[in-house]
PDB file of C-alpha atoms in Angstrom:
ATOM      1  CA  UNK A   1     113.164 120.408  82.936  1.00 49.00           C
ATOM      2  CA  UNK A   2     110.166 122.445  83.667  1.00 62.00           C
ATOM      3  CA  UNK A   3     108.274 120.737  80.732  1.00 67.00           C
ATOM      4  CA  UNK A   4     109.478 117.376  82.310  1.00 69.00           C
ATOM      5  CA  UNK A   5     107.727 118.100  85.725  1.00 74.00           C
ATOM      6  CA  UNK A   6     104.812 119.459  84.021  1.00 76.00           C
ATOM      7  CA  UNK A   7     104.346 116.275  81.821  1.00 76.00           C
ATOM      8  CA  UNK A   8     105.140 114.358  85.579  1.00 79.00           C
ATOM      9  CA  UNK A   9     102.332 116.474  86.843  1.00 82.00           C
ATOM     10  CA  UNK A  10      99.826 115.858  84.681  1.00 81.00           C
ATOM     11  CA  UNK A  11     100.629 111.835  84.625  1.00 83.00           C
ATOM     12  CA  UNK A  12     100.241 111.931  88.445  1.00 82.00           C
ATOM     13  CA  UNK A  13      96.706 114.087  87.933  1.00 86.00           C
ATOM     14  CA  UNK A  14      95.590 111.183  85.551  1.00 85.00           C
ATOM     15  CA  UNK A  15      96.796 108.542  87.706  1.00 85.00           C
ATOM     16  CA  UNK A  16      94.897 109.894  90.836  1.00 85.00           C
ATOM     17  CA  UNK A  17      91.952 110.621  88.619  1.00 87.00           C
ATOM     18  CA  UNK A  18      91.667 107.250  87.621  1.00 87.00           C
ATOM     19  CA  UNK A  19      92.937 105.768  91.195  1.00 88.00           C
ATOM     20  CA  UNK A  20      90.515 107.925  93.411  1.00 87.00           C
ATOM     21  CA  UNK A  21      87.460 106.741  92.158  1.00 88.00           C
ATOM     22  CA  UNK A  22      88.212 103.013  92.330  1.00 88.00           C
ATOM     23  CA  UNK A  23      89.315 103.336  95.928  1.00 85.00           C
ATOM     24  CA  UNK A  24      86.339 105.301  96.872  1.00 87.00           C
ATOM     25  CA  UNK A  25      84.215 102.077  95.015  1.00 89.00           C
ATOM     26  CA  UNK A  26      86.248  99.831  97.571  1.00 85.00           C
ATOM     27  CA  UNK A  27      85.824 101.869 100.704  1.00 87.00           C
ATOM     28  CA  UNK A  28      81.883 102.732 100.078  1.00 89.00           C
ATOM     29  CA  UNK A  29      80.998  99.159 101.214  1.00 88.00           C
ATOM     30  CA  UNK A  30      82.866  99.074 104.083  1.00 88.00           C
ATOM     31  CA  UNK A  31      81.566 102.529 105.026  1.00 89.00           C
ATOM     32  CA  UNK A  32      78.129 101.273 104.602  1.00 89.00           C
ATOM     33  CA  UNK A  33      78.854  98.298 106.963  1.00 90.00           C
ATOM     34  CA  UNK A  34      80.000 100.621 109.597  1.00 90.00           C
ATOM     35  CA  UNK A  35      76.762 102.689 109.148  1.00 90.00           C
ATOM     36  CA  UNK A  36      74.590  99.916 109.300  1.00 89.00           C
ATOM     37  CA  UNK A  37      76.082  98.635 112.481  1.00 90.00           C
ATOM     38  CA  UNK A  38      74.846 102.015 114.010  1.00 90.00           C
ATOM     39  CA  UNK A  39      71.316 101.814 112.772  1.00 89.00           C
ATOM     40  CA  UNK A  40      68.291  99.834 113.710  1.00 87.00           C
ATOM     41  CA  UNK A  41      67.082  97.216 111.331  1.00 82.00           C
ATOM     42  CA  UNK A  42      64.372  99.523 109.849  1.00 82.00           C
ATOM     43  CA  UNK A  43      67.072 101.669 108.609  1.00 82.00           C
ATOM     44  CA  UNK A  44      69.076  98.985 106.855  1.00 80.00           C
ATOM     45  CA  UNK A  45      66.035  97.990 104.727  1.00 82.00           C
ATOM     46  CA  UNK A  46      64.573 101.316 104.442  1.00 79.00           C
ATOM     47  CA  UNK A  47      64.451 102.629 100.728  1.00 81.00           C
ATOM     48  CA  UNK A  48      66.299 105.833 101.629  1.00 82.00           C
ATOM     49  CA  UNK A  49      69.958 105.711 101.607  1.00 78.00           C
ATOM     50  CA  UNK A  50      71.411 106.530 105.048  1.00 80.00           C
ATOM     51  CA  UNK A  51      75.328 107.924 104.964  1.00 83.00           C
ATOM     52  CA  UNK A  52      75.784 108.939 108.376  1.00 85.00           C
ATOM     53  CA  UNK A  53      76.079 106.551 111.575  1.00 86.00           C
ATOM     54  CA  UNK A  54      73.380 106.630 114.028  1.00 84.00           C
ATOM     55  CA  UNK A  55      73.886 105.728 117.615  1.00 88.00           C
ATOM     56  CA  UNK A  56      72.775 102.066 118.101  1.00 88.00           C
ATOM     57  CA  UNK A  57      76.427 100.579 117.840  1.00 90.00           C
ATOM     58  CA  UNK A  58      75.958  99.116 121.610  1.00 91.00           C
ATOM     59  CA  UNK A  59      72.474  98.044 121.192  1.00 90.00           C
ATOM     60  CA  UNK A  60      73.429  96.247 118.082  1.00 89.00           C
ATOM     61  CA  UNK A  61      76.455  94.729 119.961  1.00 91.00           C
ATOM     62  CA  UNK A  62      73.894  93.647 123.180  1.00 90.00           C
ATOM     63  CA  UNK A  63      71.714  91.690 120.745  1.00 87.00           C
ATOM     64  CA  UNK A  64      75.037  90.298 118.936  1.00 88.00           C
ATOM     65  CA  UNK A  65      76.476  89.403 122.412  1.00 89.00           C
ATOM     66  CA  UNK A  66      72.748  87.468 123.452  1.00 86.00           C
ATOM     67  CA  UNK A  67      72.562  85.588 120.410  1.00 83.00           C
ATOM     68  CA  UNK A  68      76.134  84.265 120.404  1.00 85.00           C
ATOM     69  CA  UNK A  69      78.206  85.776 123.449  1.00 87.00           C
ATOM     70  CA  UNK A  70      80.224  86.997 120.668  1.00 90.00           C
ATOM     71  CA  UNK A  71      83.107  88.331 122.469  1.00 91.00           C
ATOM     72  CA  UNK A  72      84.146  84.566 123.219  1.00 92.00           C
ATOM     73  CA  UNK A  73      83.909  83.803 119.456  1.00 92.00           C
ATOM     74  CA  UNK A  74      86.053  86.659 118.913  1.00 92.00           C
ATOM     75  CA  UNK A  75      88.503  85.621 121.710  1.00 94.00           C
ATOM     76  CA  UNK A  76      88.642  82.015 120.116  1.00 94.00           C
ATOM     77  CA  UNK A  77      89.539  83.583 116.471  1.00 93.00           C
ATOM     78  CA  UNK A  78      91.998  85.713 117.665  1.00 93.00           C
ATOM     79  CA  UNK A  79      93.700  82.960 119.620  1.00 94.00           C
ATOM     80  CA  UNK A  80      93.959  80.755 116.807  1.00 95.00           C
ATOM     81  CA  UNK A  81      94.866  83.547 114.083  1.00 93.00           C
ATOM     82  CA  UNK A  82      97.933  84.463 116.262  1.00 93.00           C
ATOM     83  CA  UNK A  83      99.180  81.236 117.249  1.00 95.00           C
ATOM     84  CA  UNK A  84      98.475  79.546 114.097  1.00 95.00           C
ATOM     85  CA  UNK A  85     100.434  82.636 112.562  1.00 94.00           C
ATOM     86  CA  UNK A  86     103.607  82.136 115.026  1.00 94.00           C
ATOM     87  CA  UNK A  87     103.609  78.211 114.362  1.00 95.00           C
ATOM     88  CA  UNK A  88     103.034  78.417 110.442  1.00 94.00           C
ATOM     89  CA  UNK A  89     105.447  80.970 110.066  1.00 93.00           C
ATOM     90  CA  UNK A  90     108.366  78.696 112.346  1.00 92.00           C
ATOM     91  CA  UNK A  91     107.438  75.828 110.065  1.00 93.00           C
ATOM     92  CA  UNK A  92     107.695  77.160 106.754  1.00 93.00           C
ATOM     93  CA  UNK A  93     110.673  79.443 107.602  1.00 93.00           C
ATOM     94  CA  UNK A  94     112.628  76.213 108.735  1.00 92.00           C
ATOM     95  CA  UNK A  95     111.201  74.287 105.510  1.00 91.00           C
ATOM     96  CA  UNK A  96     112.230  77.026 103.348  1.00 92.00           C
ATOM     97  CA  UNK A  97     115.702  77.617 104.599  1.00 91.00           C
ATOM     98  CA  UNK A  98     116.200  73.703 104.250  1.00 90.00           C
ATOM     99  CA  UNK A  99     114.983  73.945 100.706  1.00 90.00           C
ATOM    100  CA  UNK A 100     117.186  76.883  99.589  1.00 88.00           C
ATOM    101  CA  UNK A 101     120.419  76.415 101.395  1.00 86.00           C
ATOM    102  CA  UNK A 102     120.668  72.800 101.854  1.00 86.00           C
ATOM    103  CA  UNK A 103     121.221  70.296  98.980  1.00 84.00           C
ATOM    104  CA  UNK A 104     120.443  66.876  99.377  1.00 84.00           C
ATOM    105  CA  UNK A 105     118.698  63.911  97.221  1.00 86.00           C
ATOM    106  CA  UNK A 106     115.093  64.207  96.302  1.00 84.00           C
ATOM    107  CA  UNK A 107     114.571  68.408  96.673  1.00 84.00           C
ATOM    108  CA  UNK A 108     113.600  69.180  93.821  1.00 87.00           C
ATOM    109  CA  UNK A 109     110.951  66.454  93.863  1.00 90.00           C
ATOM    110  CA  UNK A 110     110.012  68.088  97.094  1.00 88.00           C
ATOM    111  CA  UNK A 111     109.531  71.476  95.611  1.00 87.00           C
ATOM    112  CA  UNK A 112     107.764  69.741  92.870  1.00 88.00           C
ATOM    113  CA  UNK A 113     105.331  67.974  95.565  1.00 88.00           C
ATOM    114  CA  UNK A 114     104.910  71.359  97.479  1.00 87.00           C
ATOM    115  CA  UNK A 115     103.871  73.052  94.035  1.00 86.00           C
ATOM    116  CA  UNK A 116     101.339  70.179  93.349  1.00 85.00           C
ATOM    117  CA  UNK A 117      99.529  70.809  96.575  1.00 84.00           C
ATOM    118  CA  UNK A 118      98.966  74.263  95.743  1.00 84.00           C
ATOM    119  CA  UNK A 119      96.972  73.029  92.473  1.00 84.00           C
ATOM    120  CA  UNK A 120      94.647  70.852  94.661  1.00 82.00           C
ATOM    121  CA  UNK A 121      91.484  72.505  95.707  1.00 83.00           C
ATOM    122  CA  UNK A 122      90.859  72.442  99.189  1.00 82.00           C
ATOM    123  CA  UNK A 123      87.651  70.627  98.908  1.00 82.00           C
ATOM    124  CA  UNK A 124      89.761  67.480  97.863  1.00 85.00           C
ATOM    125  CA  UNK A 125      91.282  67.278 100.980  1.00 86.00           C
ATOM    126  CA  UNK A 126      89.027  68.527 103.899  1.00 89.00           C
ATOM    127  CA  UNK A 127      86.782  65.387 103.938  1.00 89.00           C
ATOM    128  CA  UNK A 128      89.802  62.761 104.443  1.00 90.00           C
ATOM    129  CA  UNK A 129      91.281  65.399 106.966  1.00 91.00           C
ATOM    130  CA  UNK A 130      87.958  65.739 108.961  1.00 92.00           C
ATOM    131  CA  UNK A 131      87.875  61.735 109.306  1.00 92.00           C
ATOM    132  CA  UNK A 132      91.501  61.732 110.240  1.00 92.00           C
ATOM    133  CA  UNK A 133      90.967  64.766 112.937  1.00 92.00           C
ATOM    134  CA  UNK A 134      87.414  64.150 114.256  1.00 90.00           C
ATOM    135  CA  UNK A 135      86.982  60.090 114.239  1.00 89.00           C
ATOM    136  CA  UNK A 136      90.517  58.771 114.445  1.00 89.00           C
ATOM    137  CA  UNK A 137      91.885  61.229 116.622  1.00 91.00           C
ATOM    138  CA  UNK A 138      88.889  62.327 118.477  1.00 89.00           C
ATOM    139  CA  UNK A 139      90.193  66.054 118.579  1.00 90.00           C
ATOM    140  CA  UNK A 140      86.580  67.774 117.687  1.00 90.00           C
ATOM    141  CA  UNK A 141      85.967  71.183 119.349  1.00 91.00           C
ATOM    142  CA  UNK A 142      89.772  71.610 120.429  1.00 92.00           C
ATOM    143  CA  UNK A 143      92.362  74.077 119.912  1.00 94.00           C
ATOM    144  CA  UNK A 144      94.574  71.533 118.345  1.00 93.00           C
ATOM    145  CA  UNK A 145      91.893  70.640 115.596  1.00 93.00           C
ATOM    146  CA  UNK A 146      91.665  74.209 114.574  1.00 93.00           C
ATOM    147  CA  UNK A 147      95.367  75.265 114.916  1.00 94.00           C
ATOM    148  CA  UNK A 148      97.396  72.137 113.798  1.00 92.00           C
ATOM    149  CA  UNK A 149      95.852  70.736 110.535  1.00 91.00           C
ATOM    150  CA  UNK A 150      96.165  73.715 108.359  1.00 89.00           C
ATOM    151  CA  UNK A 151      99.615  74.620 109.719  1.00 89.00           C
ATOM    152  CA  UNK A 152     101.348  73.444 106.599  1.00 85.00           C
ATOM    153  CA  UNK A 153     101.309  76.423 103.965  1.00 87.00           C
ATOM    154  CA  UNK A 154     102.566  75.748 100.781  1.00 88.00           C
ATOM    155  CA  UNK A 155     102.848  79.180  99.800  1.00 88.00           C
ATOM    156  CA  UNK A 156     104.251  80.308 102.655  1.00 89.00           C
ATOM    157  CA  UNK A 157     107.191  77.567 102.310  1.00 91.00           C
ATOM    158  CA  UNK A 158     108.194  78.722  98.575  1.00 89.00           C
ATOM    159  CA  UNK A 159     107.594  82.256  99.976  1.00 88.00           C
ATOM    160  CA  UNK A 160     110.582  81.624 102.363  1.00 90.00           C
ATOM    161  CA  UNK A 161     112.661  79.353 100.123  1.00 90.00           C
ATOM    162  CA  UNK A 162     112.570  82.229  97.640  1.00 88.00           C
ATOM    163  CA  UNK A 163     113.615  84.747 100.354  1.00 88.00           C
ATOM    164  CA  UNK A 164     116.387  82.812 101.549  1.00 90.00           C
ATOM    165  CA  UNK A 165     117.430  81.753  98.077  1.00 88.00           C
ATOM    166  CA  UNK A 166     118.159  85.508  97.384  1.00 87.00           C
ATOM    167  CA  UNK A 167     120.567  85.818 100.174  1.00 86.00           C
ATOM    168  CA  UNK A 168     124.718  85.279  99.365  1.00 85.00           C
ATOM    169  CA  UNK A 169     125.666  82.252 100.263  1.00 84.00           C
ATOM    170  CA  UNK A 170     128.911  83.585 101.269  1.00 85.00           C
ATOM    171  CA  UNK A 171     127.601  85.063 104.597  1.00 84.00           C
ATOM    172  CA  UNK A 172     126.708  82.380 105.852  1.00 85.00           C
ATOM    173  CA  UNK A 173     129.780  80.482 104.894  1.00 84.00           C
ATOM    174  CA  UNK A 174     131.824  83.131 106.605  1.00 86.00           C
ATOM    175  CA  UNK A 175     129.530  82.029 109.817  1.00 84.00           C
ATOM    176  CA  UNK A 176     130.310  78.434 109.345  1.00 85.00           C
ATOM    177  CA  UNK A 177     134.135  79.024 109.273  1.00 86.00           C
ATOM    178  CA  UNK A 178     133.800  81.061 112.677  1.00 83.00           C
ATOM    179  CA  UNK A 179     132.270  77.759 114.023  1.00 84.00           C
ATOM    180  CA  UNK A 180     128.581  79.190 114.360  1.00 83.00           C
ATOM    181  CA  UNK A 181     126.172  76.366 114.510  1.00 86.00           C
ATOM    182  CA  UNK A 182     123.560  75.682 111.657  1.00 85.00           C
ATOM    183  CA  UNK A 183     120.746  76.548 114.223  1.00 88.00           C
ATOM    184  CA  UNK A 184     122.271  79.564 115.237  1.00 89.00           C
ATOM    185  CA  UNK A 185     123.181  80.809 111.537  1.00 88.00           C
ATOM    186  CA  UNK A 186     119.310  80.389 110.528  1.00 89.00           C
ATOM    187  CA  UNK A 187     118.264  82.347 113.831  1.00 88.00           C
ATOM    188  CA  UNK A 188     120.742  85.100 114.116  1.00 88.00           C
ATOM    189  CA  UNK A 189     121.460  85.435 110.477  1.00 87.00           C
ATOM    190  CA  UNK A 190     118.723  84.160 107.979  1.00 88.00           C
ATOM    191  CA  UNK A 191     115.788  85.337 110.094  1.00 89.00           C
ATOM    192  CA  UNK A 192     117.161  88.819 110.391  1.00 88.00           C
ATOM    193  CA  UNK A 193     117.747  89.414 107.100  1.00 87.00           C
ATOM    194  CA  UNK A 194     114.294  88.152 106.139  1.00 87.00           C
ATOM    195  CA  UNK A 195     112.340  90.024 108.299  1.00 86.00           C
ATOM    196  CA  UNK A 196     110.356  92.193 105.829  1.00 83.00           C
ATOM    197  CA  UNK A 197     109.324  88.802 103.822  1.00 86.00           C
ATOM    198  CA  UNK A 198     108.609  87.305 107.510  1.00 88.00           C
ATOM    199  CA  UNK A 199     106.354  90.381 107.942  1.00 85.00           C
ATOM    200  CA  UNK A 200     104.712  89.992 104.634  1.00 85.00           C
ATOM    201  CA  UNK A 201     104.281  86.255 105.424  1.00 88.00           C
ATOM    202  CA  UNK A 202     102.682  87.013 108.771  1.00 88.00           C
ATOM    203  CA  UNK A 203      99.929  89.232 107.245  1.00 86.00           C
ATOM    204  CA  UNK A 204      99.216  86.504 104.764  1.00 87.00           C
ATOM    205  CA  UNK A 205      98.791  83.585 107.111  1.00 91.00           C
ATOM    206  CA  UNK A 206      97.123  85.879 109.757  1.00 90.00           C
ATOM    207  CA  UNK A 207      94.430  86.639 107.041  1.00 88.00           C
ATOM    208  CA  UNK A 208      94.107  82.986 105.853  1.00 90.00           C
ATOM    209  CA  UNK A 209      93.505  82.183 109.421  1.00 92.00           C
ATOM    210  CA  UNK A 210      90.983  84.991 110.450  1.00 92.00           C
ATOM    211  CA  UNK A 211      88.843  84.552 107.196  1.00 90.00           C
ATOM    212  CA  UNK A 212      88.701  80.551 107.482  1.00 91.00           C
ATOM    213  CA  UNK A 213      85.277  79.387 107.506  1.00 91.00           C
ATOM    214  CA  UNK A 214      85.127  75.712 106.079  1.00 91.00           C
ATOM    215  CA  UNK A 215      87.417  73.914 108.482  1.00 92.00           C
ATOM    216  CA  UNK A 216      86.127  75.906 111.941  1.00 93.00           C
ATOM    217  CA  UNK A 217      82.898  75.184 110.674  1.00 92.00           C
ATOM    218  CA  UNK A 218      83.202  71.397 110.277  1.00 91.00           C
ATOM    219  CA  UNK A 219      85.422  70.658 113.266  1.00 92.00           C
ATOM    220  CA  UNK A 220      84.185  72.719 115.993  1.00 89.00           C
ATOM    221  CA  UNK A 221      80.381  72.412 116.459  1.00 85.00           C
ATOM    222  CA  UNK A 222      80.319  73.437 120.385  1.00 87.00           C
ATOM    223  CA  UNK A 223      79.483  77.183 120.787  1.00 85.00           C
ATOM    224  CA  UNK A 224      82.242  77.688 123.120  1.00 87.00           C
ATOM    225  CA  UNK A 225      84.951  76.677 120.533  1.00 91.00           C
ATOM    226  CA  UNK A 226      83.350  78.394 117.028  1.00 91.00           C
ATOM    227  CA  UNK A 227      85.215  80.940 115.502  1.00 93.00           C
ATOM    228  CA  UNK A 228      83.658  84.542 114.516  1.00 91.00           C
ATOM    229  CA  UNK A 229      83.227  83.965 110.990  1.00 91.00           C
ATOM    230  CA  UNK A 230      81.236  80.705 111.833  1.00 91.00           C
ATOM    231  CA  UNK A 231      79.374  82.174 114.366  1.00 89.00           C
ATOM    232  CA  UNK A 232      77.963  84.737 112.464  1.00 88.00           C
ATOM    233  CA  UNK A 233      77.181  82.780 109.555  1.00 85.00           C
ATOM    234  CA  UNK A 234      75.060  80.674 111.962  1.00 84.00           C
ATOM    235  CA  UNK A 235      72.714  83.512 112.290  1.00 82.00           C
ATOM    236  CA  UNK A 236      71.656  83.740 108.799  1.00 77.00           C
ATOM    237  CA  UNK A 237      68.540  81.415 108.244  1.00 68.00           C
ATOM    238  CA  UNK A 238      67.046  82.275 111.602  1.00 62.00           C
ATOM    239  CA  UNK A 239      63.260  83.546 111.799  1.00 63.00           C
ATOM    240  CA  UNK A 240      64.665  86.714 114.100  1.00 72.00           C
ATOM    241  CA  UNK A 241      67.751  87.980 112.985  1.00 75.00           C
ATOM    242  CA  UNK A 242      69.136  91.298 114.103  1.00 79.00           C
ATOM    243  CA  UNK A 243      70.918  92.577 111.042  1.00 84.00           C
ATOM    244  CA  UNK A 244      72.239  95.371 112.727  1.00 85.00           C
ATOM    245  CA  UNK A 245      74.091  92.786 115.109  1.00 86.00           C
ATOM    246  CA  UNK A 246      75.525  91.151 111.975  1.00 88.00           C
ATOM    247  CA  UNK A 247      76.845  94.468 110.998  1.00 90.00           C
ATOM    248  CA  UNK A 248      78.298  95.051 114.198  1.00 91.00           C
ATOM    249  CA  UNK A 249      80.163  91.802 113.944  1.00 91.00           C
ATOM    250  CA  UNK A 250      81.542  92.255 110.366  1.00 90.00           C
ATOM    251  CA  UNK A 251      82.979  95.258 111.927  1.00 91.00           C
ATOM    252  CA  UNK A 252      84.798  93.951 114.711  1.00 90.00           C
ATOM    253  CA  UNK A 253      86.118  91.089 112.078  1.00 90.00           C
ATOM    254  CA  UNK A 254      87.268  93.520 109.893  1.00 88.00           C
ATOM    255  CA  UNK A 255      88.795  96.012 112.530  1.00 85.00           C
ATOM    256  CA  UNK A 256      91.807  93.376 113.331  1.00 80.00           C
ATOM    257  CA  UNK A 257      92.593  92.937 109.547  1.00 80.00           C
ATOM    258  CA  UNK A 258      92.789  96.262 108.940  1.00 81.00           C
ATOM    259  CA  UNK A 259      95.346  97.112 111.971  1.00 80.00           C
ATOM    260  CA  UNK A 260      97.498  94.195 110.929  1.00 75.00           C
ATOM    261  CA  UNK A 261      98.032  95.504 107.672  1.00 74.00           C
ATOM    262  CA  UNK A 262      98.403  99.041 108.515  1.00 76.00           C
ATOM    263  CA  UNK A 263     100.887  98.291 110.856  1.00 75.00           C
ATOM    264  CA  UNK A 264     103.144  96.297 108.866  1.00 69.00           C
ATOM    265  CA  UNK A 265     101.961  97.275 105.240  1.00 69.00           C
ATOM    266  CA  UNK A 266     105.543  98.850 105.065  1.00 69.00           C
ATOM    267  CA  UNK A 267     107.473  95.763 105.615  1.00 66.00           C
ATOM    268  CA  UNK A 268     104.395  94.020 103.730  1.00 61.00           C
ATOM    269  CA  UNK A 269     105.419  96.252 100.768  1.00 61.00           C
ATOM    270  CA  UNK A 270     109.171  95.500 100.805  1.00 59.00           C
ATOM    271  CA  UNK A 271     108.805  91.766 101.213  1.00 53.00           C
ATOM    272  CA  UNK A 272     106.369  91.321  98.255  1.00 53.00           C
ATOM    273  CA  UNK A 273     108.874  93.679  96.252  1.00 56.00           C
ATOM    274  CA  UNK A 274     112.079  92.515  97.577  1.00 54.00           C
ATOM    275  CA  UNK A 275     112.381  89.502  94.410  1.00 48.00           C
ATOM    276  CA  UNK A 276     111.835  92.349  92.100  1.00 46.00           C
ATOM    277  CA  UNK A 277     115.370  93.614  91.879  1.00 45.00           C
ATOM    278  CA  UNK A 278     118.078  91.184  92.471  1.00 44.00           C
TER     279      UNK A 278
END
């Protein structure tokens, strides 16, 4: 038994010896981003590497605010990401439920079409989508244009279809025998059982919306409707650029993503590994 413990300890030490340096390599750029956010531009471009934070965070933030009204862009990004995540989770859950629990003609074809959409590059559909939304519907620089067109998420539909497919059919049959409506079975039986998968899907959808750059860049050219990634990108190429302000913006954009993952990581790991063992 002691030999097994010693072997397990050696494997753990070897594993940590590999993982810790890799983790430090991943964390180092994030740390330097935080350091640069608290330093003047002269320190950012100094040949001397500075590893400790300074005291210019709020000065850099004020410069960024003067250039972009960055608090407004953060507000737009938060609203778009939260509303998009909630609506997309509702739609993908309902679509996944229908594909998993109901048998109808053409179901296999629908799944095949959804799989096919995942193979299409986004650049193939973004121009027709832009023409439809901006020219035909006249919805440029609106909340609807920012949120609604990207709502369909093929990965989310297939993810929830798999989640509902793993649930025992007898459970839902028993609820039907008791006279429970299909809508209540979905809301009060299916969704609670899929809570870990929903948490994982929420993280994926939130990050996808939060980091989305191309579509908000095309559909919202009004400064009052710019999202944070588009606003930060607009600073590059200017003659007088506050690089410390850009680093502050990058820190403020990274913080919500880390917070969402930290608070939901337990559910995220449970949802991702739910299908590993049946």
